[in-house]
Short mmCIF file of C-alpha atoms in Angstrom, two decimals:
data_model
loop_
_atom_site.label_atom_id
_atom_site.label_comp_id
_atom_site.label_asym_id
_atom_site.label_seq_id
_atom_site.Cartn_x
_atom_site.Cartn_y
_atom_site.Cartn_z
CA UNK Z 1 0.00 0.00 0.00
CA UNK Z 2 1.11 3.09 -0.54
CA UNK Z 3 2.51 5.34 2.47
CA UNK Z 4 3.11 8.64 0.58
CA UNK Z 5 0.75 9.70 -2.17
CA UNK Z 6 1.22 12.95 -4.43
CA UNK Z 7 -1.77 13.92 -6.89
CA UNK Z 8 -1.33 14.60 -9.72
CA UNK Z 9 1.12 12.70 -10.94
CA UNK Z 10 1.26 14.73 -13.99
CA UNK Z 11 0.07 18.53 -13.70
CA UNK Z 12 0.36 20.75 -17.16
CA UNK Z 13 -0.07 24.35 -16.30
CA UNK Z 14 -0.14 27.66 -17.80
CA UNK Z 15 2.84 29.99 -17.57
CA UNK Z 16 1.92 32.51 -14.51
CA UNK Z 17 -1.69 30.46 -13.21
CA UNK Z 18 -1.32 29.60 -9.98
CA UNK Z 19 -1.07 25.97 -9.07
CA UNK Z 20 -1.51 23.38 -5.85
CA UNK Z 21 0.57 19.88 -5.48
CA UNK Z 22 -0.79 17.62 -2.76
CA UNK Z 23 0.81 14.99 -0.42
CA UNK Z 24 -1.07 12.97 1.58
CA UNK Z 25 0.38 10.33 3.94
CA UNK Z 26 -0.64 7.72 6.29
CA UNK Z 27 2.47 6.89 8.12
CA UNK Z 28 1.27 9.53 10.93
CA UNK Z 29 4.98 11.09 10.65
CA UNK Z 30 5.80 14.70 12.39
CA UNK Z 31 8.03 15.54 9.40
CA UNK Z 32 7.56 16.42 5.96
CA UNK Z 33 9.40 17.55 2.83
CA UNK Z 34 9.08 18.90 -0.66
CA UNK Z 35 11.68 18.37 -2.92
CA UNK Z 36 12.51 19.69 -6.43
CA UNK Z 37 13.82 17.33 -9.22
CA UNK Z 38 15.02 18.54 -12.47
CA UNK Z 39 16.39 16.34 -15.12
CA UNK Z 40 20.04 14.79 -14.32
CA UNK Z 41 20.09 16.68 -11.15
CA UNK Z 42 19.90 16.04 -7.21
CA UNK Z 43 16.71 16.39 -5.48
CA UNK Z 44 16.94 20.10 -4.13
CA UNK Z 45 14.74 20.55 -0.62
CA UNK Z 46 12.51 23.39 -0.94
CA UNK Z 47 10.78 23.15 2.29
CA UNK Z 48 9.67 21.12 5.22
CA UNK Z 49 7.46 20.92 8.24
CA UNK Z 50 8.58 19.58 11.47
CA UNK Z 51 4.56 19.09 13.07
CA UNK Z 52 3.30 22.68 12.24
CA UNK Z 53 6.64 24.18 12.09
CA UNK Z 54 7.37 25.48 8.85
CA UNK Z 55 11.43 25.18 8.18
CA UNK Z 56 12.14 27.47 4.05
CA UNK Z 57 15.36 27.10 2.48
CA UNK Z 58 17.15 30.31 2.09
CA UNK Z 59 17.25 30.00 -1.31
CA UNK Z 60 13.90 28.70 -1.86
CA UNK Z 61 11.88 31.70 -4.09
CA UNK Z 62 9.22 33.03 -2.77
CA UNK Z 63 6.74 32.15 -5.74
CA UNK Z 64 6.92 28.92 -3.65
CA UNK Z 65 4.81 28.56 -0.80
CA UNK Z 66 3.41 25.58 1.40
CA UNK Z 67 0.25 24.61 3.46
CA UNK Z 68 0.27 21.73 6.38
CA UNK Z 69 -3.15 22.24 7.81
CA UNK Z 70 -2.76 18.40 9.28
CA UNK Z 71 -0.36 15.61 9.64
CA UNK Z 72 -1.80 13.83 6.83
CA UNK Z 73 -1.35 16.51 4.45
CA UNK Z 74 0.77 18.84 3.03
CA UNK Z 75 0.30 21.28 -0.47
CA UNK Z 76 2.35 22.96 -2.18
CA UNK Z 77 1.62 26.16 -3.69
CA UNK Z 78 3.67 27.51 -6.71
CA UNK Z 79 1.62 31.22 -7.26
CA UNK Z 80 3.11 31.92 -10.45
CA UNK Z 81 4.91 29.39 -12.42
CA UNK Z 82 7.51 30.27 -14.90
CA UNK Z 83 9.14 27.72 -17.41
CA UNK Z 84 11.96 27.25 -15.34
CA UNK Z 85 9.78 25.52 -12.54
CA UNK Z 86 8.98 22.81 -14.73
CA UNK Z 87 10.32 19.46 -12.58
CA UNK Z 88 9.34 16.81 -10.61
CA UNK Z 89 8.20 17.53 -6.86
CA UNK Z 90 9.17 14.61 -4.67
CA UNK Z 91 7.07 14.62 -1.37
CA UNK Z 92 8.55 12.91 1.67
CA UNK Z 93 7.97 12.00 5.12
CA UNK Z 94 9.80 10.98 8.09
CA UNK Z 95 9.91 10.33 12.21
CA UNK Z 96 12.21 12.45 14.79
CA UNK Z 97 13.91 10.57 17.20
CA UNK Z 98 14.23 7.52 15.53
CA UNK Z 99 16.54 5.40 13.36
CA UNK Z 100 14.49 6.24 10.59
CA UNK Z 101 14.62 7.16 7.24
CA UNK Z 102 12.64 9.44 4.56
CA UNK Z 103 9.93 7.61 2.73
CA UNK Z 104 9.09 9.45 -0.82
CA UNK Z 105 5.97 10.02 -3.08
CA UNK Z 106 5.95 9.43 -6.52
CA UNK Z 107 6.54 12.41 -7.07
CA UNK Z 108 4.71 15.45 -9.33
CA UNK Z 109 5.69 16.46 -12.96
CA UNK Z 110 5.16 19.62 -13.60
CA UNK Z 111 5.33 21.06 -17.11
CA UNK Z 112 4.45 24.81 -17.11
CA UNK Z 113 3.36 25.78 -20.96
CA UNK F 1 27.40 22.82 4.07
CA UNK F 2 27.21 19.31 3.92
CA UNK F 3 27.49 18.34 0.27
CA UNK F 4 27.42 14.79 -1.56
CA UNK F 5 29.34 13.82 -4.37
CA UNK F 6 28.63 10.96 -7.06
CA UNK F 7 31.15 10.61 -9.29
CA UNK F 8 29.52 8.79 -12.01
CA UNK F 9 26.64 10.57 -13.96
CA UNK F 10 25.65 7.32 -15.98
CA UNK F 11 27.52 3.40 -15.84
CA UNK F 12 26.85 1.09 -18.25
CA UNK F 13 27.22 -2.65 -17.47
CA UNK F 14 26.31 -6.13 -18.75
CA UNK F 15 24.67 -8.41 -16.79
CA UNK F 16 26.71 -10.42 -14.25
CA UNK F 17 29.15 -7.49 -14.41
CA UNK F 18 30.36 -6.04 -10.64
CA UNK F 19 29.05 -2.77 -9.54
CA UNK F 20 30.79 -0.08 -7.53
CA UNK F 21 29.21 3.39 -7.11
CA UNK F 22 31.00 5.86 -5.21
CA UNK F 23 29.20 8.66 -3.38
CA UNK F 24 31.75 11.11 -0.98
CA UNK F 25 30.27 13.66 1.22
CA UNK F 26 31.89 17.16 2.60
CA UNK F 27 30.89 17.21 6.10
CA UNK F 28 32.85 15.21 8.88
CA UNK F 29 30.42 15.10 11.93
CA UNK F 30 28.37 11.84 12.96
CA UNK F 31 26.44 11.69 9.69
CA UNK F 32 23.53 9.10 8.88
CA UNK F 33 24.33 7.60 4.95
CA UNK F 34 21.45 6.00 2.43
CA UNK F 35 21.16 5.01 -0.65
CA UNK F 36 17.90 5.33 -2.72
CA UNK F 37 17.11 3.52 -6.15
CA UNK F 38 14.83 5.16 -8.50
CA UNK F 39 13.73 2.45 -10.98
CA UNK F 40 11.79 4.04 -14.21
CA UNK F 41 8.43 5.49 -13.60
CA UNK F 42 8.82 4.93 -9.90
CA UNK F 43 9.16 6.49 -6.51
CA UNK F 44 12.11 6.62 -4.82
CA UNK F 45 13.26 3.68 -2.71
CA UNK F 46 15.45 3.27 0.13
CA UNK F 47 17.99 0.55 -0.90
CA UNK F 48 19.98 0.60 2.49
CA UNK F 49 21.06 2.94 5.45
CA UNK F 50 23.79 3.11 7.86
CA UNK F 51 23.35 4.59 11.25
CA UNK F 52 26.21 3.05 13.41
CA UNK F 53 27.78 -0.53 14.21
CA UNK F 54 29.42 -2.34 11.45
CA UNK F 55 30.39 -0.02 8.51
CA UNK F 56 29.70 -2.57 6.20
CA UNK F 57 25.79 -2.29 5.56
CA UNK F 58 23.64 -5.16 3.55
CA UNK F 59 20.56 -4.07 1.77
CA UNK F 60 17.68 -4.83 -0.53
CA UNK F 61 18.74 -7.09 -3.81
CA UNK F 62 22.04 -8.06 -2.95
CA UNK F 63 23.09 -4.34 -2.79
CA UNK F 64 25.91 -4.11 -0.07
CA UNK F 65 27.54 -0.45 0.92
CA UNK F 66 30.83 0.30 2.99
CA UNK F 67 31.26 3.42 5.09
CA UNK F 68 34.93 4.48 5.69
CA UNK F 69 35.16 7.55 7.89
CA UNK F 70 38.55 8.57 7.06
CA UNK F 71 37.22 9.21 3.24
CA UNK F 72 34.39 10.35 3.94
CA UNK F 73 32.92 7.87 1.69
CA UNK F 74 29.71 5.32 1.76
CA UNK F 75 30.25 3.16 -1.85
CA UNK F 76 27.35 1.14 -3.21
CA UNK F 77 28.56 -2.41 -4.54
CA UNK F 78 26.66 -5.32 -6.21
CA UNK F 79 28.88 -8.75 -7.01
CA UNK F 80 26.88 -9.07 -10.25
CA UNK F 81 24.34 -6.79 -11.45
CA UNK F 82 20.85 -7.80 -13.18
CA UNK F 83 18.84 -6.21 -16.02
CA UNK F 84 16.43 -5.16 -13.47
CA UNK F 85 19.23 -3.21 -11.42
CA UNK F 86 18.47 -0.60 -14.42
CA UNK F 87 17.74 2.99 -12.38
CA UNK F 88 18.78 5.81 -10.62
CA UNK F 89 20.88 5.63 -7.89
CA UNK F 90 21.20 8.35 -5.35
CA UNK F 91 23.79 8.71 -2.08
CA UNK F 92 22.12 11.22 0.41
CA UNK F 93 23.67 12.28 4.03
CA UNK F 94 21.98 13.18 6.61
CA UNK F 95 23.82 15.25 9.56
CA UNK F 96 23.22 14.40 13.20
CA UNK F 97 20.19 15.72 14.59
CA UNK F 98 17.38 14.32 11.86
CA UNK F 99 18.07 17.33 9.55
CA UNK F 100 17.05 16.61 6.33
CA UNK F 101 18.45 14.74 3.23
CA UNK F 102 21.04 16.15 1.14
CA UNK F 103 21.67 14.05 -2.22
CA UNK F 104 23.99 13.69 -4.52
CA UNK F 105 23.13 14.28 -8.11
CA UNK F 106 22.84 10.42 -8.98
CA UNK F 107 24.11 7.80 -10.97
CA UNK F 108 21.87 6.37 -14.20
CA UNK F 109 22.97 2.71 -14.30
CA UNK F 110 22.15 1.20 -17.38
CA UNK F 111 22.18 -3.21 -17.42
CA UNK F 112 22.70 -4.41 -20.55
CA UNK F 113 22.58 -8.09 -21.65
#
């Protein structure tokens, strides 16, 4: 079953129209991440939340912007794509204080047209 | 900064072939080390992880990795790889204190038979 689920999988949106990525999870983990993938490159962390603690990345731009209103969820907000936001958002979750590791969505594609 | 180095942007191999990919990070302090696999179309997946104890860590699919403090260096190593091995590898650190991931870029391995 799956732990961590992002919808859409595939999102196709208009240069400068505002637009929301979900994560959902069921793992009942305090922490979560959003990641941005493009092609041949690292996942870069935008953001996470630690509970309701929101935790930016300095260089994170501010056309970026998150909502956790529960532990299940988490959105991401992108208010006005450009074409260089076009990648894949990777979700993830994980525990504090444990030997644990980060479990991932399957991530978001995002082409901006 | 902590930073993590692959050095191999894509490996091609036949089938049966050995498999060493080496990841190097920046940062010296008590660091947690994983590997992820990203097979096509899918989420990422956490292959193995090394916390403490014995350096030499066993995963998923005969995927073994060694962690050698004085190099700063956690190497991902298969005796003899499979078609199916055929993904995206990623190294990521994680710094003492449940901060999150940082990755390295990745390695595309490519099985051939």
């Amino acid at each position: 079953d799956a732990m961590v689920i992002q919808n859409p999988r595939y999102q196709v949106t208009q240069f400068g129209k505002p637009v929301t990525l979900s994560c959902s999870q069921t793992l009942n983990h305090n922490v979560m991440y959003w990641y941005q993938q493009k092609s041949s490159q690292a996942p870069k962390l935008l953001f996470h939340y630690y509970d309701k603690d929101f935790n930016n990345e300095a260089d994170t731009p501010d056309n970026f912007q998150s909502r956790r209103p529960n532990t299940s969820f988490c959105f991401l907000d992108i208010r006005s794509p450009g074409l260089g936001d076009a990648a894949m958002y990777l979700c993830a979750t994980s525990r504090v204080g444990g030997a644990d590791w980060s479990f991932f969505g399957q991530g978001t594609r995002l082409t901006v047209v | 900064a902590q930073s993590v180095s692959q050095h191999n942007h894509h490996v091609i191999l036949s089938e049966a072939a050995s498999l060493e990919l080496g990841c190097n990070y920046s940062y010296g302090g008590t660091v947690n080390l994983f590997w992820y696999v990203q097979y096509p179309g899918q989420h990422l997946q956490l292959l193995l992880k090394y916390f403490s104890g014995d350096p030499l860590v066993k995963g998923i699919k005969g995927f073994e990795a060694e962690f050698i403090k004085s190099k700063f260096s956690f190497n991902l190593r298969k005796p003899s790889v499979q078609w199916s091995d055929t993904a995206e590898y990623f190294c990521a650190v994680r710094d003492k204190g449940n901060t999150p991931l940082v990755f390295g870029k990745g390695t595309r391995l490519s099985v051939i038979a």
